[in-house]
Amino acid sequence: MSRWLCWVIGAQSLYYLVTGAWPWLSMRLFEAVTGPKVDDWLVRMVGLLIVAVGAALLTAVLRQELSAAVLVLAFGSAAAFLIVDLIYALAGRISPIYLADAAVELGLIILLALGGLHDRRSASAD
């Protein structure tokens, strides 16, 4: 697996660890940036889930074990956040600040795809 994918997935894991922990560290600051929430427990649950995803991705990077399952987790979680951010921010159901997260998630998807193409080309050249 390429260094490129290690860097991308490593950055994704850190982003997920920080953003997932944020509502646990300060719900007040989280809501000040993202808007008020009705169900704090749900926000915290999603936060813990994304911390778990971030921890799994970081573990894979540190062990240099970027299996197909890890790539599916990296791509799938970024795609899920991108879809939800776009649908609900554009519909006005959540704060437009989530479009910034959508941009990050789209960037991750592009970088993951480029890393996969690079690895595929490198493998065929060998």
JSON list of C-alpha atoms in Angstrom, two decimals:
[
{"chain": "A", "resi": 1, "resn": "MET", "atom": "CA", "xyz": [0.00, 0.00, 0.00]},
{"chain": "A", "resi": 2, "resn": "SER", "atom": "CA", "xyz": [1.31, 3.41, -0.93]},
{"chain": "A", "resi": 3, "resn": "ARG", "atom": "CA", "xyz": [2.53, 6.13, 1.36]},
{"chain": "A", "resi": 4, "resn": "TRP", "atom": "CA", "xyz": [-0.08, 8.34, -0.31]},
{"chain": "A", "resi": 5, "resn": "LEU", "atom": "CA", "xyz": [-2.96, 6.24, 1.01]},
{"chain": "A", "resi": 6, "resn": "CYS", "atom": "CA", "xyz": [-1.31, 6.01, 4.43]},
{"chain": "A", "resi": 7, "resn": "TRP", "atom": "CA", "xyz": [-1.14, 9.80, 4.62]},
{"chain": "A", "resi": 8, "resn": "VAL", "atom": "CA", "xyz": [-4.70, 10.29, 3.38]},
{"chain": "A", "resi": 9, "resn": "ILE", "atom": "CA", "xyz": [-6.21, 7.69, 5.69]},
{"chain": "A", "resi": 10, "resn": "GLY", "atom": "CA", "xyz": [-4.04, 8.93, 8.55]},
{"chain": "A", "resi": 11, "resn": "ALA", "atom": "CA", "xyz": [-5.35, 12.47, 8.04]},
{"chain": "A", "resi": 12, "resn": "GLN", "atom": "CA", "xyz": [-8.92, 11.16, 7.77]},
{"chain": "A", "resi": 13, "resn": "SER", "atom": "CA", "xyz": [-8.51, 9.22, 11.02]},
{"chain": "A", "resi": 14, "resn": "LEU", "atom": "CA", "xyz": [-7.28, 12.28, 12.90]},
{"chain": "A", "resi": 15, "resn": "TYR", "atom": "CA", "xyz": [-10.08, 14.43, 11.46]},
{"chain": "A", "resi": 16, "resn": "TYR", "atom": "CA", "xyz": [-12.63, 11.85, 12.61]},
{"chain": "A", "resi": 17, "resn": "LEU", "atom": "CA", "xyz": [-11.09, 11.49, 16.06]},
{"chain": "A", "resi": 18, "resn": "VAL", "atom": "CA", "xyz": [-11.17, 15.26, 16.63]},
{"chain": "A", "resi": 19, "resn": "THR", "atom": "CA", "xyz": [-14.62, 15.94, 15.18]},
{"chain": "A", "resi": 20, "resn": "GLY", "atom": "CA", "xyz": [-16.13, 12.87, 16.83]},
{"chain": "A", "resi": 21, "resn": "ALA", "atom": "CA", "xyz": [-14.77, 13.81, 20.26]},
{"chain": "A", "resi": 22, "resn": "TRP", "atom": "CA", "xyz": [-15.77, 17.46, 19.94]},
{"chain": "A", "resi": 23, "resn": "PRO", "atom": "CA", "xyz": [-19.38, 17.18, 21.25]},
{"chain": "A", "resi": 24, "resn": "TRP", "atom": "CA", "xyz": [-18.04, 15.20, 24.23]},
{"chain": "A", "resi": 25, "resn": "LEU", "atom": "CA", "xyz": [-15.41, 17.80, 25.00]},
{"chain": "A", "resi": 26, "resn": "SER", "atom": "CA", "xyz": [-17.72, 20.82, 24.67]},
{"chain": "A", "resi": 27, "resn": "MET", "atom": "CA", "xyz": [-21.30, 20.51, 23.48]},
{"chain": "A", "resi": 28, "resn": "ARG", "atom": "CA", "xyz": [-21.70, 24.26, 24.00]},
{"chain": "A", "resi": 29, "resn": "LEU", "atom": "CA", "xyz": [-18.87, 25.09, 21.57]},
{"chain": "A", "resi": 30, "resn": "PHE", "atom": "CA", "xyz": [-20.02, 22.37, 19.15]},
{"chain": "A", "resi": 31, "resn": "GLU", "atom": "CA", "xyz": [-23.50, 23.89, 19.03]},
{"chain": "A", "resi": 32, "resn": "ALA", "atom": "CA", "xyz": [-22.10, 27.41, 18.76]},
{"chain": "A", "resi": 33, "resn": "VAL", "atom": "CA", "xyz": [-20.41, 26.39, 15.50]},
{"chain": "A", "resi": 34, "resn": "THR", "atom": "CA", "xyz": [-22.91, 23.87, 14.09]},
{"chain": "A", "resi": 35, "resn": "GLY", "atom": "CA", "xyz": [-26.19, 25.19, 15.45]},
{"chain": "A", "resi": 36, "resn": "PRO", "atom": "CA", "xyz": [-28.47, 24.03, 18.27]},
{"chain": "A", "resi": 37, "resn": "LYS", "atom": "CA", "xyz": [-29.34, 20.36, 18.49]},
{"chain": "A", "resi": 38, "resn": "VAL", "atom": "CA", "xyz": [-32.55, 18.73, 19.73]},
{"chain": "A", "resi": 39, "resn": "ASP", "atom": "CA", "xyz": [-31.09, 15.41, 20.88]},
{"chain": "A", "resi": 40, "resn": "ASP", "atom": "CA", "xyz": [-27.68, 15.78, 22.52]},
{"chain": "A", "resi": 41, "resn": "TRP", "atom": "CA", "xyz": [-27.54, 12.03, 23.11]},
{"chain": "A", "resi": 42, "resn": "LEU", "atom": "CA", "xyz": [-27.78, 11.39, 19.35]},
{"chain": "A", "resi": 43, "resn": "VAL", "atom": "CA", "xyz": [-25.04, 13.90, 18.58]},
{"chain": "A", "resi": 44, "resn": "ARG", "atom": "CA", "xyz": [-22.82, 12.23, 21.15]},
{"chain": "A", "resi": 45, "resn": "MET", "atom": "CA", "xyz": [-23.66, 8.75, 19.80]},
{"chain": "A", "resi": 46, "resn": "VAL", "atom": "CA", "xyz": [-22.69, 9.75, 16.25]},
{"chain": "A", "resi": 47, "resn": "GLY", "atom": "CA", "xyz": [-19.56, 11.31, 17.74]},
{"chain": "A", "resi": 48, "resn": "LEU", "atom": "CA", "xyz": [-18.58, 8.06, 19.41]},
{"chain": "A", "resi": 49, "resn": "LEU", "atom": "CA", "xyz": [-19.22, 6.11, 16.22]},
{"chain": "A", "resi": 50, "resn": "ILE", "atom": "CA", "xyz": [-16.97, 8.40, 14.23]},
{"chain": "A", "resi": 51, "resn": "VAL", "atom": "CA", "xyz": [-14.31, 8.16, 16.96]},
{"chain": "A", "resi": 52, "resn": "ALA", "atom": "CA", "xyz": [-14.50, 4.38, 16.53]},
{"chain": "A", "resi": 53, "resn": "VAL", "atom": "CA", "xyz": [-14.09, 4.71, 12.76]},
{"chain": "A", "resi": 54, "resn": "GLY", "atom": "CA", "xyz": [-11.17, 7.10, 13.24]},
{"chain": "A", "resi": 55, "resn": "ALA", "atom": "CA", "xyz": [-9.52, 4.75, 15.72]},
{"chain": "A", "resi": 56, "resn": "ALA", "atom": "CA", "xyz": [-9.91, 1.79, 13.34]},
{"chain": "A", "resi": 57, "resn": "LEU", "atom": "CA", "xyz": [-8.42, 3.78, 10.46]},
{"chain": "A", "resi": 58, "resn": "LEU", "atom": "CA", "xyz": [-5.53, 5.01, 12.60]},
{"chain": "A", "resi": 59, "resn": "THR", "atom": "CA", "xyz": [-4.81, 1.49, 13.83]},
{"chain": "A", "resi": 60, "resn": "ALA", "atom": "CA", "xyz": [-4.68, 0.24, 10.23]},
{"chain": "A", "resi": 61, "resn": "VAL", "atom": "CA", "xyz": [-2.29, 3.02, 9.23]},
{"chain": "A", "resi": 62, "resn": "LEU", "atom": "CA", "xyz": [0.01, 2.52, 12.21]},
{"chain": "A", "resi": 63, "resn": "ARG", "atom": "CA", "xyz": [0.13, -1.23, 11.53]},
{"chain": "A", "resi": 64, "resn": "GLN", "atom": "CA", "xyz": [0.47, -0.60, 7.78]},
{"chain": "A", "resi": 65, "resn": "GLU", "atom": "CA", "xyz": [-2.44, -2.95, 7.15]},
{"chain": "A", "resi": 66, "resn": "LEU", "atom": "CA", "xyz": [-4.56, -1.09, 4.62]},
{"chain": "A", "resi": 67, "resn": "SER", "atom": "CA", "xyz": [-6.76, -3.98, 3.55]},
{"chain": "A", "resi": 68, "resn": "ALA", "atom": "CA", "xyz": [-9.75, -3.76, 1.24]},
{"chain": "A", "resi": 69, "resn": "ALA", "atom": "CA", "xyz": [-11.97, -3.60, 4.34]},
{"chain": "A", "resi": 70, "resn": "VAL", "atom": "CA", "xyz": [-10.09, -0.54, 5.60]},
{"chain": "A", "resi": 71, "resn": "LEU", "atom": "CA", "xyz": [-10.42, 1.16, 2.22]},
{"chain": "A", "resi": 72, "resn": "VAL", "atom": "CA", "xyz": [-14.17, 0.44, 2.19]},
{"chain": "A", "resi": 73, "resn": "LEU", "atom": "CA", "xyz": [-14.46, 1.91, 5.70]},
{"chain": "A", "resi": 74, "resn": "ALA", "atom": "CA", "xyz": [-12.47, 5.02, 4.73]},
{"chain": "A", "resi": 75, "resn": "PHE", "atom": "CA", "xyz": [-14.36, 5.62, 1.49]},
{"chain": "A", "resi": 76, "resn": "GLY", "atom": "CA", "xyz": [-17.78, 4.60, 2.84]},
{"chain": "A", "resi": 77, "resn": "SER", "atom": "CA", "xyz": [-17.64, 6.80, 5.93]},
{"chain": "A", "resi": 78, "resn": "ALA", "atom": "CA", "xyz": [-16.51, 9.82, 3.89]},
{"chain": "A", "resi": 79, "resn": "ALA", "atom": "CA", "xyz": [-19.28, 9.17, 1.35]},
{"chain": "A", "resi": 80, "resn": "ALA", "atom": "CA", "xyz": [-21.91, 8.80, 4.09]},
{"chain": "A", "resi": 81, "resn": "PHE", "atom": "CA", "xyz": [-20.95, 12.11, 5.69]},
{"chain": "A", "resi": 82, "resn": "LEU", "atom": "CA", "xyz": [-20.82, 13.82, 2.28]},
{"chain": "A", "resi": 83, "resn": "ILE", "atom": "CA", "xyz": [-24.31, 12.62, 1.34]},
{"chain": "A", "resi": 84, "resn": "VAL", "atom": "CA", "xyz": [-25.90, 13.59, 4.66]},
{"chain": "A", "resi": 85, "resn": "ASP", "atom": "CA", "xyz": [-24.12, 16.96, 4.77]},
{"chain": "A", "resi": 86, "resn": "LEU", "atom": "CA", "xyz": [-25.24, 17.86, 1.25]},
{"chain": "A", "resi": 87, "resn": "ILE", "atom": "CA", "xyz": [-28.83, 16.67, 1.47]},
{"chain": "A", "resi": 88, "resn": "TYR", "atom": "CA", "xyz": [-29.64, 18.22, 4.84]},
{"chain": "A", "resi": 89, "resn": "ALA", "atom": "CA", "xyz": [-27.56, 21.42, 4.58]},
{"chain": "A", "resi": 90, "resn": "LEU", "atom": "CA", "xyz": [-28.94, 22.24, 1.13]},
{"chain": "A", "resi": 91, "resn": "ALA", "atom": "CA", "xyz": [-32.48, 21.53, 2.38]},
{"chain": "A", "resi": 92, "resn": "GLY", "atom": "CA", "xyz": [-31.94, 23.91, 5.31]},
{"chain": "A", "resi": 93, "resn": "ARG", "atom": "CA", "xyz": [-32.41, 21.19, 7.95]},
{"chain": "A", "resi": 94, "resn": "ILE", "atom": "CA", "xyz": [-28.88, 21.62, 9.32]},
{"chain": "A", "resi": 95, "resn": "SER", "atom": "CA", "xyz": [-26.51, 24.58, 9.42]},
{"chain": "A", "resi": 96, "resn": "PRO", "atom": "CA", "xyz": [-24.73, 25.56, 6.20]},
{"chain": "A", "resi": 97, "resn": "ILE", "atom": "CA", "xyz": [-21.45, 25.03, 8.11]},
{"chain": "A", "resi": 98, "resn": "TYR", "atom": "CA", "xyz": [-21.92, 21.34, 7.31]},
{"chain": "A", "resi": 99, "resn": "LEU", "atom": "CA", "xyz": [-21.11, 22.21, 3.70]},
{"chain": "A", "resi": 100, "resn": "ALA", "atom": "CA", "xyz": [-17.55, 22.81, 4.93]},
{"chain": "A", "resi": 101, "resn": "ASP", "atom": "CA", "xyz": [-17.50, 19.24, 6.23]},
{"chain": "A", "resi": 102, "resn": "ALA", "atom": "CA", "xyz": [-18.95, 18.10, 2.88]},
{"chain": "A", "resi": 103, "resn": "ALA", "atom": "CA", "xyz": [-15.99, 19.76, 1.16]},
{"chain": "A", "resi": 104, "resn": "VAL", "atom": "CA", "xyz": [-13.54, 17.94, 3.46]},
{"chain": "A", "resi": 105, "resn": "GLU", "atom": "CA", "xyz": [-15.30, 14.61, 2.85]},
{"chain": "A", "resi": 106, "resn": "LEU", "atom": "CA", "xyz": [-15.31, 15.17, -0.93]},
{"chain": "A", "resi": 107, "resn": "GLY", "atom": "CA", "xyz": [-11.60, 15.99, -0.75]},
{"chain": "A", "resi": 108, "resn": "LEU", "atom": "CA", "xyz": [-10.98, 12.75, 1.14]},
{"chain": "A", "resi": 109, "resn": "ILE", "atom": "CA", "xyz": [-12.92, 10.75, -1.44]},
{"chain": "A", "resi": 110, "resn": "ILE", "atom": "CA", "xyz": [-10.93, 12.31, -4.29]},
{"chain": "A", "resi": 111, "resn": "LEU", "atom": "CA", "xyz": [-7.61, 11.72, -2.53]},
{"chain": "A", "resi": 112, "resn": "LEU", "atom": "CA", "xyz": [-8.55, 8.12, -1.70]},
{"chain": "A", "resi": 113, "resn": "ALA", "atom": "CA", "xyz": [-9.54, 7.51, -5.33]},
{"chain": "A", "resi": 114, "resn": "LEU", "atom": "CA", "xyz": [-6.30, 9.04, -6.60]},
{"chain": "A", "resi": 115, "resn": "GLY", "atom": "CA", "xyz": [-4.34, 6.89, -4.16]},
{"chain": "A", "resi": 116, "resn": "GLY", "atom": "CA", "xyz": [-6.15, 3.79, -5.38]},
{"chain": "A", "resi": 117, "resn": "LEU", "atom": "CA", "xyz": [-5.41, 4.67, -9.01]},
{"chain": "A", "resi": 118, "resn": "HIS", "atom": "CA", "xyz": [-1.77, 5.28, -8.16]},
{"chain": "A", "resi": 119, "resn": "ASP", "atom": "CA", "xyz": [-1.52, 1.89, -6.42]},
{"chain": "A", "resi": 120, "resn": "ARG", "atom": "CA", "xyz": [-3.24, 0.14, -9.33]},
{"chain": "A", "resi": 121, "resn": "ARG", "atom": "CA", "xyz": [-0.87, 1.74, -11.87]},
{"chain": "A", "resi": 122, "resn": "SER", "atom": "CA", "xyz": [2.16, 0.92, -9.73]},
{"chain": "A", "resi": 123, "resn": "ALA", "atom": "CA", "xyz": [1.06, -2.71, -9.43]},
{"chain": "A", "resi": 124, "resn": "SER", "atom": "CA", "xyz": [0.54, -3.06, -13.19]},
{"chain": "A", "resi": 125, "resn": "ALA", "atom": "CA", "xyz": [3.96, -1.51, -13.89]},
{"chain": "A", "resi": 126, "resn": "ASP", "atom": "CA", "xyz": [5.72, -4.11, -11.73]}
]
